[in-house]
CSV table of C-alpha atoms in Angstrom, one decimal:
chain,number,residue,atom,x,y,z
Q,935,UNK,CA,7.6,-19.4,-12.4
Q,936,UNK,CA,7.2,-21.8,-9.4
Q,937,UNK,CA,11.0,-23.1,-9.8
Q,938,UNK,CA,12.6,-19.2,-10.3
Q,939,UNK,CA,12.2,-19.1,-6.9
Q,940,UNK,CA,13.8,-21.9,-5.7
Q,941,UNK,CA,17.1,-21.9,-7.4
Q,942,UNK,CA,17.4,-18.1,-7.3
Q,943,UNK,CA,17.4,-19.1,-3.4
Q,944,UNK,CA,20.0,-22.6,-4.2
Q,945,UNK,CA,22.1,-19.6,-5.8
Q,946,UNK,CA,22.2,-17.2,-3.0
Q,947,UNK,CA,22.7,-19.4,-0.6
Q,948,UNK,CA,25.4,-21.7,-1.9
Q,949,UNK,CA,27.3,-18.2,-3.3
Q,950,UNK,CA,27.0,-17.1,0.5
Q,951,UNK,CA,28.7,-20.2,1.8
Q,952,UNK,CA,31.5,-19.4,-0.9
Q,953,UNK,CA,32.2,-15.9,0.1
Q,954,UNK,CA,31.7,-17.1,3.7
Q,955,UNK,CA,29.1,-14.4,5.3
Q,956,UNK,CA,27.4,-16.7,7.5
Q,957,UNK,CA,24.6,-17.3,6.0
Q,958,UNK,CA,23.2,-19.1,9.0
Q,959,UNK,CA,23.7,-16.4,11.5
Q,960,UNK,CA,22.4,-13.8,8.8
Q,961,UNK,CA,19.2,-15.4,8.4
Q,962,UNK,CA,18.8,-16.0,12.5
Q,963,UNK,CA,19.6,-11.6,12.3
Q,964,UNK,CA,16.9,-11.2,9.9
Q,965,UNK,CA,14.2,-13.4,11.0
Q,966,UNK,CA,14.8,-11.7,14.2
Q,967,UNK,CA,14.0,-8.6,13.3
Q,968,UNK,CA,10.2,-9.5,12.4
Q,969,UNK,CA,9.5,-9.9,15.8
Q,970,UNK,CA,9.8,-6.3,16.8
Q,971,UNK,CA,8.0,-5.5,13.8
Q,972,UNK,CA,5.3,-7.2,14.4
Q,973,UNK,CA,4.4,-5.8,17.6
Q,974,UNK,CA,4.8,-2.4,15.9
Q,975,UNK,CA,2.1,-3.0,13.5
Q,976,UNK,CA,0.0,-5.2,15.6
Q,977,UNK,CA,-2.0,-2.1,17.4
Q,978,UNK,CA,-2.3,-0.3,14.4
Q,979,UNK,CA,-4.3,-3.6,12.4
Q,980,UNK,CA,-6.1,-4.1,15.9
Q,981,UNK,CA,-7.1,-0.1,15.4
Q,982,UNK,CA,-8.2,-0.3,11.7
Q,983,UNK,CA,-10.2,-4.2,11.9
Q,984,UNK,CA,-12.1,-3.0,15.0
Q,985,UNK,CA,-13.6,0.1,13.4
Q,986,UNK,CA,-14.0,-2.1,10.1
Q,987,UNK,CA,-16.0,-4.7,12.0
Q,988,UNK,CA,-17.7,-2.4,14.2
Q,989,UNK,CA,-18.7,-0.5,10.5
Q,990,UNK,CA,-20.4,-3.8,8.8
Q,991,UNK,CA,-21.9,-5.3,11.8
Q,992,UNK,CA,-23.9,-2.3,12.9
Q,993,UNK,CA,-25.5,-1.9,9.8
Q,994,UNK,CA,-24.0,1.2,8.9
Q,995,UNK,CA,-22.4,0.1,5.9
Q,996,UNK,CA,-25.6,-1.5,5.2
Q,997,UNK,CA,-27.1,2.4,5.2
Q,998,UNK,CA,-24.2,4.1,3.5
Q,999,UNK,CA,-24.6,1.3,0.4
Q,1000,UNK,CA,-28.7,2.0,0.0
Q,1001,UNK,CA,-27.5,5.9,0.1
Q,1002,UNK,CA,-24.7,5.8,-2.7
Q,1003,UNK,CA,-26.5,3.1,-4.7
Q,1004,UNK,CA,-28.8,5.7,-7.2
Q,1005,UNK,CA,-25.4,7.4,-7.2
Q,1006,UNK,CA,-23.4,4.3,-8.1
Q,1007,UNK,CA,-26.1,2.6,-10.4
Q,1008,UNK,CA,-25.9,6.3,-12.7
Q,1009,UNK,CA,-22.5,5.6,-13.2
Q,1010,UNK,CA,-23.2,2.2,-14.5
Q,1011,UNK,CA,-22.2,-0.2,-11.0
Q,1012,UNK,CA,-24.3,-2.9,-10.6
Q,1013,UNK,CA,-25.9,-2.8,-6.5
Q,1014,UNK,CA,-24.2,-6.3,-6.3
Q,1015,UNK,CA,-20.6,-5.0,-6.1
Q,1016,UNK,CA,-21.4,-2.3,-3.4
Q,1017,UNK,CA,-19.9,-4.1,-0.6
Q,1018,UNK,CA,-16.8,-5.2,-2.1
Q,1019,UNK,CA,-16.3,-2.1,-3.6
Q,1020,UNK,CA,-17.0,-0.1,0.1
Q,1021,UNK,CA,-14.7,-3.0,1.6
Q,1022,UNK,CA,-11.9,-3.7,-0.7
Q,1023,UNK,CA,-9.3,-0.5,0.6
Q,1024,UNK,CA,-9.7,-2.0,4.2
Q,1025,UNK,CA,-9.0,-6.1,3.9
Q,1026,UNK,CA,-7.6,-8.6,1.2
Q,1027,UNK,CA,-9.1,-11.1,2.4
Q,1028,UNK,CA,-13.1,-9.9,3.3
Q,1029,UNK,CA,-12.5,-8.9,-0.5
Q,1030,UNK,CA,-12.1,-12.2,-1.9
Q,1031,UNK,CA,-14.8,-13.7,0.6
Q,1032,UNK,CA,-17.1,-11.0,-1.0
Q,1033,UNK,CA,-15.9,-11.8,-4.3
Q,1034,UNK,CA,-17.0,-15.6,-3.9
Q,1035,UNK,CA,-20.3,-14.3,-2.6
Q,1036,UNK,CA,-20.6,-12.4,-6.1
Q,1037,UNK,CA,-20.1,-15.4,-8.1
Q,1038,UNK,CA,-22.8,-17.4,-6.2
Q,1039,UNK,CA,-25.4,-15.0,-6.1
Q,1040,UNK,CA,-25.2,-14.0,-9.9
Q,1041,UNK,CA,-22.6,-16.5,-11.3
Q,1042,UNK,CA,-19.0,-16.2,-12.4
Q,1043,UNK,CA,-19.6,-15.6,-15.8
Q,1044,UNK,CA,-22.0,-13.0,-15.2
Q,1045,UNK,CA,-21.6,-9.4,-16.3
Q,1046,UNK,CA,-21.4,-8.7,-12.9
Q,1047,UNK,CA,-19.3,-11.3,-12.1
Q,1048,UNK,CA,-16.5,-10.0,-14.7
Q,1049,UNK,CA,-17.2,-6.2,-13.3
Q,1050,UNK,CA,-16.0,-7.6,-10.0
Q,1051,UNK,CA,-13.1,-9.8,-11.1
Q,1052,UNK,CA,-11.5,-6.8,-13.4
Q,1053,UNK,CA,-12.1,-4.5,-10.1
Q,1054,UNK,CA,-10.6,-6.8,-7.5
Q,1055,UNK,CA,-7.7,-7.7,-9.6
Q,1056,UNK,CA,-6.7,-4.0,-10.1
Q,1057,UNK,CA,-7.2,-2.6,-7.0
Q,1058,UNK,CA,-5.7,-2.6,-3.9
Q,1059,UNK,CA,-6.3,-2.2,-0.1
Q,1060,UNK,CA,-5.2,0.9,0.4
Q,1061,UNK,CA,-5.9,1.9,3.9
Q,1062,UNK,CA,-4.5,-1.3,5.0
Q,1063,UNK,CA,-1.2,-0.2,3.2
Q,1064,UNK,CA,-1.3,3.0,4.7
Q,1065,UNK,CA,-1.7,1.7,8.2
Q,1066,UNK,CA,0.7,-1.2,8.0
Q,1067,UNK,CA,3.4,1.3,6.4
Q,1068,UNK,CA,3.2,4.4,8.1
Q,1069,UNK,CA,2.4,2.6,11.2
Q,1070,UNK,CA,5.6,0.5,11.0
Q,1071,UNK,CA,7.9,3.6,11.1
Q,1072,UNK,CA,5.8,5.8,13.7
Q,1073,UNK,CA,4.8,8.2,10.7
Q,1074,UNK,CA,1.8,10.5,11.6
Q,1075,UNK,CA,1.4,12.9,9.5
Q,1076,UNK,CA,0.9,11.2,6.2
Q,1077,UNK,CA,0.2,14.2,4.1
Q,1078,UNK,CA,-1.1,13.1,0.0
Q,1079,UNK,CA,-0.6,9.7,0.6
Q,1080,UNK,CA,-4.4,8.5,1.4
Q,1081,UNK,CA,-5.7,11.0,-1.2
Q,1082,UNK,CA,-3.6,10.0,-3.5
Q,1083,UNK,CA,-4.0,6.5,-4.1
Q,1084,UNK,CA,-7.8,7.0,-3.4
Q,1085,UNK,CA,-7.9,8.8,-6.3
Q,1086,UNK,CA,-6.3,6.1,-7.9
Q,1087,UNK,CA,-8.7,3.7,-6.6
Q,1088,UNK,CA,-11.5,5.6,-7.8
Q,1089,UNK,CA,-9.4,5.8,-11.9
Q,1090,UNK,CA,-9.4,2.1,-11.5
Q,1091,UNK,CA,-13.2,1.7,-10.0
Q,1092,UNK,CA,-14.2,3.6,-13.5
Q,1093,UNK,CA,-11.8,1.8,-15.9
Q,1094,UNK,CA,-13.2,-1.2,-14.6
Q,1095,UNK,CA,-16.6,-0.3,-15.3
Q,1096,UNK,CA,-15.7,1.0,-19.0
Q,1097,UNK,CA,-13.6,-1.9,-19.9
Q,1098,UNK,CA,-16.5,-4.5,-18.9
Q,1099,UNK,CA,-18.6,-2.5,-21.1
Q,1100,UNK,CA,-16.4,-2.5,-23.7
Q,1101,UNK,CA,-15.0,-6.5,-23.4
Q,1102,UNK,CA,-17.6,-8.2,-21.9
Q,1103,UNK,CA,-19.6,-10.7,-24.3
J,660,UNK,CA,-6.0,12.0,7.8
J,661,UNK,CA,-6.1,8.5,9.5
J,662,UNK,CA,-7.8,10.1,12.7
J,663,UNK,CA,-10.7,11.2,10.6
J,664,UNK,CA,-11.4,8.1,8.8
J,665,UNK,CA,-11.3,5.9,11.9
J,666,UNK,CA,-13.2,8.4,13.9
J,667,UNK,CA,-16.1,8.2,11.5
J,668,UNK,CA,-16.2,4.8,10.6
J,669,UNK,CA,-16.3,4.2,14.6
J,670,UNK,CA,-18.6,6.7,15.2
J,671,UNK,CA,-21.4,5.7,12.7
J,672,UNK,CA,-20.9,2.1,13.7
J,673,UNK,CA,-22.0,3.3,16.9
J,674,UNK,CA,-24.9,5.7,15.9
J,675,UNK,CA,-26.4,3.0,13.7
J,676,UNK,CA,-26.0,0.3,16.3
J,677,UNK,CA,-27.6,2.5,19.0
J,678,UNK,CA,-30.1,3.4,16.9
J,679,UNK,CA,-31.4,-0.1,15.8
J,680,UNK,CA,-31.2,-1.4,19.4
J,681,UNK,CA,-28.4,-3.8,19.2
J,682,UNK,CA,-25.9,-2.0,21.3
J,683,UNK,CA,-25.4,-5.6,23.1
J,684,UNK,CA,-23.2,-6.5,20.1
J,685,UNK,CA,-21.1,-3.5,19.2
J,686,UNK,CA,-18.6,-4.3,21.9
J,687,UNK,CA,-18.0,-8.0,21.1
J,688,UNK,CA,-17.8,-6.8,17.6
J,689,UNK,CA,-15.1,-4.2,18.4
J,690,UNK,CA,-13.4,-6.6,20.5
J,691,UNK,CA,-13.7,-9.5,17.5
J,692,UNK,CA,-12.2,-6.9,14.9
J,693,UNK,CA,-8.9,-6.6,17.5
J,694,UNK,CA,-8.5,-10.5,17.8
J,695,UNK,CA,-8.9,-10.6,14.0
J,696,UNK,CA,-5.6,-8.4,13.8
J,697,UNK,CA,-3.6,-10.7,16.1
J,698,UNK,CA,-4.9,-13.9,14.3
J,699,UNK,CA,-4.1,-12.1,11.0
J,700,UNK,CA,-0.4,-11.1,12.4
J,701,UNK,CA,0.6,-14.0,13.7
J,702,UNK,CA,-0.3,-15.9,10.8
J,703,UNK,CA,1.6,-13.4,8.7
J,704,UNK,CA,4.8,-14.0,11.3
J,705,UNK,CA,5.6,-16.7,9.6
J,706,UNK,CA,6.5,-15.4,5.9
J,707,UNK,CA,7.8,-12.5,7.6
J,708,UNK,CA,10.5,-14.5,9.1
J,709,UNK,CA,11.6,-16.1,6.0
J,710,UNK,CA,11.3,-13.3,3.9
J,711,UNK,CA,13.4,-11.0,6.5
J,712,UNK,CA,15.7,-13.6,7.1
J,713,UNK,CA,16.9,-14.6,3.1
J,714,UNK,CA,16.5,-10.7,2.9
J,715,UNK,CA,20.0,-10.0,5.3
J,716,UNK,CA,21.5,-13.3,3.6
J,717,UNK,CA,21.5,-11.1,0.4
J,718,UNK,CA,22.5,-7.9,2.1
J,719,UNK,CA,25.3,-9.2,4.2
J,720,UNK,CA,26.7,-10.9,0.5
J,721,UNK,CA,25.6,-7.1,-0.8
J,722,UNK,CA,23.8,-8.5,-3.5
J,723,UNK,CA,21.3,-5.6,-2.3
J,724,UNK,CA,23.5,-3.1,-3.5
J,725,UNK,CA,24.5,-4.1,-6.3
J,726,UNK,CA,20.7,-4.4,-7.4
J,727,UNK,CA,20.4,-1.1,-5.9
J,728,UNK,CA,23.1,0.6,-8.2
J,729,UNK,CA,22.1,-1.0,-11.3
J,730,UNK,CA,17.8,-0.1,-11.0
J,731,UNK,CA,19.0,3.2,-9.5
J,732,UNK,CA,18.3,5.3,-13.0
J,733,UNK,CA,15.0,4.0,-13.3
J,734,UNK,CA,13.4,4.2,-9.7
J,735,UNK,CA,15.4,7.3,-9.2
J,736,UNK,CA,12.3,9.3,-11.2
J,737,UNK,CA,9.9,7.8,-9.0
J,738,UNK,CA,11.5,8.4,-6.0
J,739,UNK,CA,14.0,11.2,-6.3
J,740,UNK,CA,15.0,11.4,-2.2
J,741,UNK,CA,15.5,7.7,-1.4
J,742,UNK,CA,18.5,6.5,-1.2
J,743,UNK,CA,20.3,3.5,-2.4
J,744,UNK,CA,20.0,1.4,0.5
J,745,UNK,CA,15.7,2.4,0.3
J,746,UNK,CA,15.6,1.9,-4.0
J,747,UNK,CA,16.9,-2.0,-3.8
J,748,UNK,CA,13.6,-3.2,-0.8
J,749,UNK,CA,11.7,-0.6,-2.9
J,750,UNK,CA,12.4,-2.8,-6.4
J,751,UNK,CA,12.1,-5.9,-4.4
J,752,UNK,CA,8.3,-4.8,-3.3
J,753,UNK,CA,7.2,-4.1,-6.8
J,754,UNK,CA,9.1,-7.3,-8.4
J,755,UNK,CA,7.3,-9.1,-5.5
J,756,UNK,CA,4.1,-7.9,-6.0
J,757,UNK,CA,4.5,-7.7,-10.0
J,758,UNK,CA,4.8,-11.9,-9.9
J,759,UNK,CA,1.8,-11.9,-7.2
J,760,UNK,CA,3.9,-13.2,-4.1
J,761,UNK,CA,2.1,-10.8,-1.6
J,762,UNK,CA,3.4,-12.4,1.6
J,763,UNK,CA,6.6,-11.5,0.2
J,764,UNK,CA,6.1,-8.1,-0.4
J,765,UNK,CA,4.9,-6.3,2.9
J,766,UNK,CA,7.9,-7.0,4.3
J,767,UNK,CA,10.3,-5.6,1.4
J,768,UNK,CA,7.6,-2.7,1.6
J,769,UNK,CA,8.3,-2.3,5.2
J,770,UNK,CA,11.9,-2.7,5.0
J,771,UNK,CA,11.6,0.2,2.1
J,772,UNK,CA,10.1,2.5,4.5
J,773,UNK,CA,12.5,2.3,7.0
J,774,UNK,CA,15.0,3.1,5.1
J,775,UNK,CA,13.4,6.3,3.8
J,776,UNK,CA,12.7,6.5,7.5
J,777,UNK,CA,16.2,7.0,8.5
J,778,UNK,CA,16.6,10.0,5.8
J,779,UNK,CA,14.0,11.6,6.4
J,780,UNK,CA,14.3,15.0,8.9
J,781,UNK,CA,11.5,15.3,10.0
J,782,UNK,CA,10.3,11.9,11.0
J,783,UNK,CA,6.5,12.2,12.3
J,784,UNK,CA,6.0,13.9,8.7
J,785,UNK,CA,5.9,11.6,5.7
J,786,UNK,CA,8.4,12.3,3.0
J,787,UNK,CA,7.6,13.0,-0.9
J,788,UNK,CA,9.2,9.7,-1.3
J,789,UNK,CA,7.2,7.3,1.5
J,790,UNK,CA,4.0,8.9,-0.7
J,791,UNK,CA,4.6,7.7,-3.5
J,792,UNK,CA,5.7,3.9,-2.7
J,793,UNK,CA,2.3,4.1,-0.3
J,794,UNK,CA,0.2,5.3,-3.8
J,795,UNK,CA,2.4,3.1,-6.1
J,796,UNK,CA,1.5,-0.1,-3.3
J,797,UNK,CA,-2.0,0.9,-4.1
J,798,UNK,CA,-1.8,-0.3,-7.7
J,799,UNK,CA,0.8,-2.4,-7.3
J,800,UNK,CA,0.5,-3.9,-11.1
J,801,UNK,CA,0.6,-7.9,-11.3
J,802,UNK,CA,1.2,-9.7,-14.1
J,803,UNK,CA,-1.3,-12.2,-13.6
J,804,UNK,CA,-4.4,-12.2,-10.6
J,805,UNK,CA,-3.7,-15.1,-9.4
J,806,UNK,CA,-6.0,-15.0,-6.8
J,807,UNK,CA,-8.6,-13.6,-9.1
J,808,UNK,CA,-8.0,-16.7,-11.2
J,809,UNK,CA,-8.0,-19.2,-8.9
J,810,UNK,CA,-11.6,-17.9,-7.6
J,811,UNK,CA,-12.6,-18.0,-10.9
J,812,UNK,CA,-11.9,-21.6,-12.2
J,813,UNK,CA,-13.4,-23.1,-8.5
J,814,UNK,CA,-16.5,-21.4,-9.3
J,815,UNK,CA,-16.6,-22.9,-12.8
J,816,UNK,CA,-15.7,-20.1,-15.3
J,817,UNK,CA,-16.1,-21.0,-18.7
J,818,UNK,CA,-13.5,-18.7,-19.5
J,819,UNK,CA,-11.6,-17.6,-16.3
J,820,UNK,CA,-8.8,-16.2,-18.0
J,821,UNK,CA,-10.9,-13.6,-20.0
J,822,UNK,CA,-10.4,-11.0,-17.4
J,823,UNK,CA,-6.5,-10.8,-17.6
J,824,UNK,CA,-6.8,-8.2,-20.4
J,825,UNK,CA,-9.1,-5.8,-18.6
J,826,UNK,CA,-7.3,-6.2,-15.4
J,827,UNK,CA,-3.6,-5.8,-16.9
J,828,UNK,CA,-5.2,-2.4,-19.3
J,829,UNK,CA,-6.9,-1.2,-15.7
J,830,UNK,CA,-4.1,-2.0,-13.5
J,831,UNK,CA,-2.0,0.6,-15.9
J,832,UNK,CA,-4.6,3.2,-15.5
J,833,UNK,CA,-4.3,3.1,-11.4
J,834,UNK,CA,-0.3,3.0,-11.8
J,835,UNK,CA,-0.7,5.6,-13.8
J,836,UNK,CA,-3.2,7.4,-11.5
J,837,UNK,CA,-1.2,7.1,-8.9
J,838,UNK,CA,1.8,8.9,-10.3
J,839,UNK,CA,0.0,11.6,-11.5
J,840,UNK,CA,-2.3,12.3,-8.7
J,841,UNK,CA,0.9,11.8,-6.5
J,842,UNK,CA,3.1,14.6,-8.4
J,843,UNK,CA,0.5,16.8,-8.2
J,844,UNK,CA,-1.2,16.7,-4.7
J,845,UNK,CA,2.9,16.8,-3.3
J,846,UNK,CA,3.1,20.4,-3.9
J,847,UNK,CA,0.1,21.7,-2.1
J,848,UNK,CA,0.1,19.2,1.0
C-alpha cells in the first residue's frame, strides 16, 4: 500500500515527460488553484468551528447530553460516548481527541471502548462535508443533502450499537 | 438548512453562557473557534497543493478521461446528471477515501463539485447529483480505520484489529443508508 502510491506517481510523471505536457508548468497550474480555494472555504470553517466552540464551552452541550442521555441509554448507548457521538458530524479531529479520552477513562478494550471505535470508524463528519462542499461552490440551498446523510449517520449510530452487542466478547 | 443549525447551536451557546454567568468567555471562545479554522486551513494548504497540482499533471496527459469513460457505467447509477469531466474527481474521492488517504480526498471532492457546479442551471440550488456525493462523503467506506487502528494499538489493545469487521459490516449499512435515504428524500425536497 505505502509504495502504490509512489510509483503510480514515478509513472505519471515520467509518461508526462514522454508525451511532453509540461508536467512542471501543470503542477505550478494546479497547485495554484488551491489558493483561491482556500479562501473560499475559509469563512465558511471560521462560521461552523465558532458556533462548535461556542456550543461545548458554554455548557450547552453539556445540558443537551444530561437531556438525551435516558433517551440514549434506552437504546442501549453507554453515557460515555455522548460527546463524541454529539461531536463527531462537526470535526475529525475533536473526534479522535474524544475518542482517546474514551479509552482512558474506561480502557480500550472495554465494551465501551469497542462501541466507540466501531462508531468512529463508520461514521463521518457530516456537517463539515456539507460546509466545505457546498461552501466551495457558493451552493445555498442544499435541499436533502444534510437530511440525508444524517439519517445515515443515525443507520450507522444503531448498527454500531447492534454489532457490539452481537461481537463484542 | 445550514442557517438553522448554526443559528441554534449559536444561540444556545449563548443562552447557556448567559445563564451560568460566564458571558466573559463566550466571545474569546467564538473568536478561538474562527482562529481554529485558519490554523486548520492553512495546515490543510499544504496537501491541497500537491494533491491539485499531480491532479492537472493527469488531466493535461487526459489520463482523467480516460478513467472517466471506463468507471462511467458504474457511477453513472449513482450519479445520473454528472458528467464525464465530474465522474473521474468523483471516483478519485471515493478511491481516496476507500484506502483512508483523507488529505487526498477533499480536494478530489471539491474538484467533483465544481464540476457538477458548472452543469448545473440553477447554481444557488444544489443538484440531485451534488446530494448524493455530499451523503455518499458521509459514509465514505474505508477499507481499513486506520486512524481508528492506530488509536487503538497506542492505547494498548489486546486485540486492536477486532473492530475491522464491525466497522467494514457498519460502514455498508451507512453507504447503504445513504443511497436509499438519498433516492427517496430527492423527490419531495
Amino acid at each position: 500500500m505505502h509504495l502504490f502510491i509512489p510509483i503510480l506517481l514515478l509513472f505519471l510523471i515520467l509518461s508526462s515527460l514522454f508525451m511532453g505536457t509540461g508536467v512542471y508548468d501543470s503542477f505550478i497550474r494546479g497547485a495554484k488553484s488551491a489558493l483561491p480555494l482556500m479562501l473560499q472555504i475559509l469563512p465558511y470553517m471560521a462560521a461552523m468551528l465558532c458556533a462548535l466552540n461556542i456550543f461545548r464551552d458554554s455548557g450547552a452541550l453539556f445540558v443537551i447530553e444530561k437531556l438525551l442521555s435516558p433517551v440514549m441509554s434506552f437504546f442501549g448507548i453507554p453515557d460515555e460516548l455522548m460527546t463524541l457521538i454529539m461531536l463527531r458530524p462537526f470535526s475529525g479531529s475533536a473526534a479522535i481527541a474524544l475518542l482517546g479520552d474514551v479509552y482512558k477513562t474506561v480502557g480500550v478494550d472495554s465494551y465501551q471502548g469497542f462501541m466507540a471505535s466501531v462508531m468512529l470508524g463508520s461514521t463521518e463528519t457530516v456537517f463539515y462535508t456539507v460546509t466545505l462542499y457546498f461552501g466551495s461552490i457558493g451552493v445555498k440551498k442544499t435541499r436533502h443533502a444534510v437530511p440525508a446523510a444524517l439519517i445515515s449517520a443515525v443507520a450507522g449510530i444503531a448498527a454500531s450499537v447492534i454489532l457490539t452487542k452481537l461481537m463484542y466478547s | 438548512m445550514m442557517n438553522a443549525v448554526w443559528a441554534v447551536m449559536i444561540l444556545m451557546g449563548l443562552l447557556s453562557g448567559i445563564i451560568t454567568g460566564q458571558g466573559d468567555m463566550l466571545l474569546d471562545s467564538m473568536i478561538a473557534g474562527c482562529g481554529e479554522a485558519v490554523t486548520l486551513c492553512v495546515s490543510l494548504l499544504g496537501a491541497y497543493m500537491m494533491w491539485m497540482g499531480i491532479m492537472e499533471v493527469a488531466r493535461d496527459m487526459g489520463v482523467i478521461n480516460v478513467l472517466a469513460r471506463k468507471i462511467r457505467p458504474v457511477m453513472g447509477k449513482l450519479f445520473p446528471n454528472a458528467d464525464d469531466e465530474a465522474i473521474a474527481p468523483i471516483t478519485l474521492n471515493m478511491a481516496a477515501n476507500f484506502f483512508g488517504m483523507g488529505s487526498a480526498a477533499t480536494p478530489f471532492g471539491i474538484e467533483a463539485m465544481k464540476e457538477m457546479q458548472k452543469t448545473n442551471s440553477k447554481k444557488h440550488i444544489a443538484t440531485n447529483s451534488m446530494c448524493m456525493f455530499i451523503a455518499v462523503n458521509a459514509a465514505a467506506p474505508e477499507l481499513l480505520p486506520t486512524s481508528v487502528l492506530a488509536l487503538r494499538t497506542a492505547a494498548g489493545s489486546q486485540a486492536p484489529y477486532s473492530i475491522v469487521l464491525p466497522t467494514a459490516i457498519c460502514s455498508v449499512v451507512v453507504f447503504v443508508c445513504a443511497v436509499l435515504s438519498c433516492k427517496l428524500l430527492e423527490k419531495v425536497m
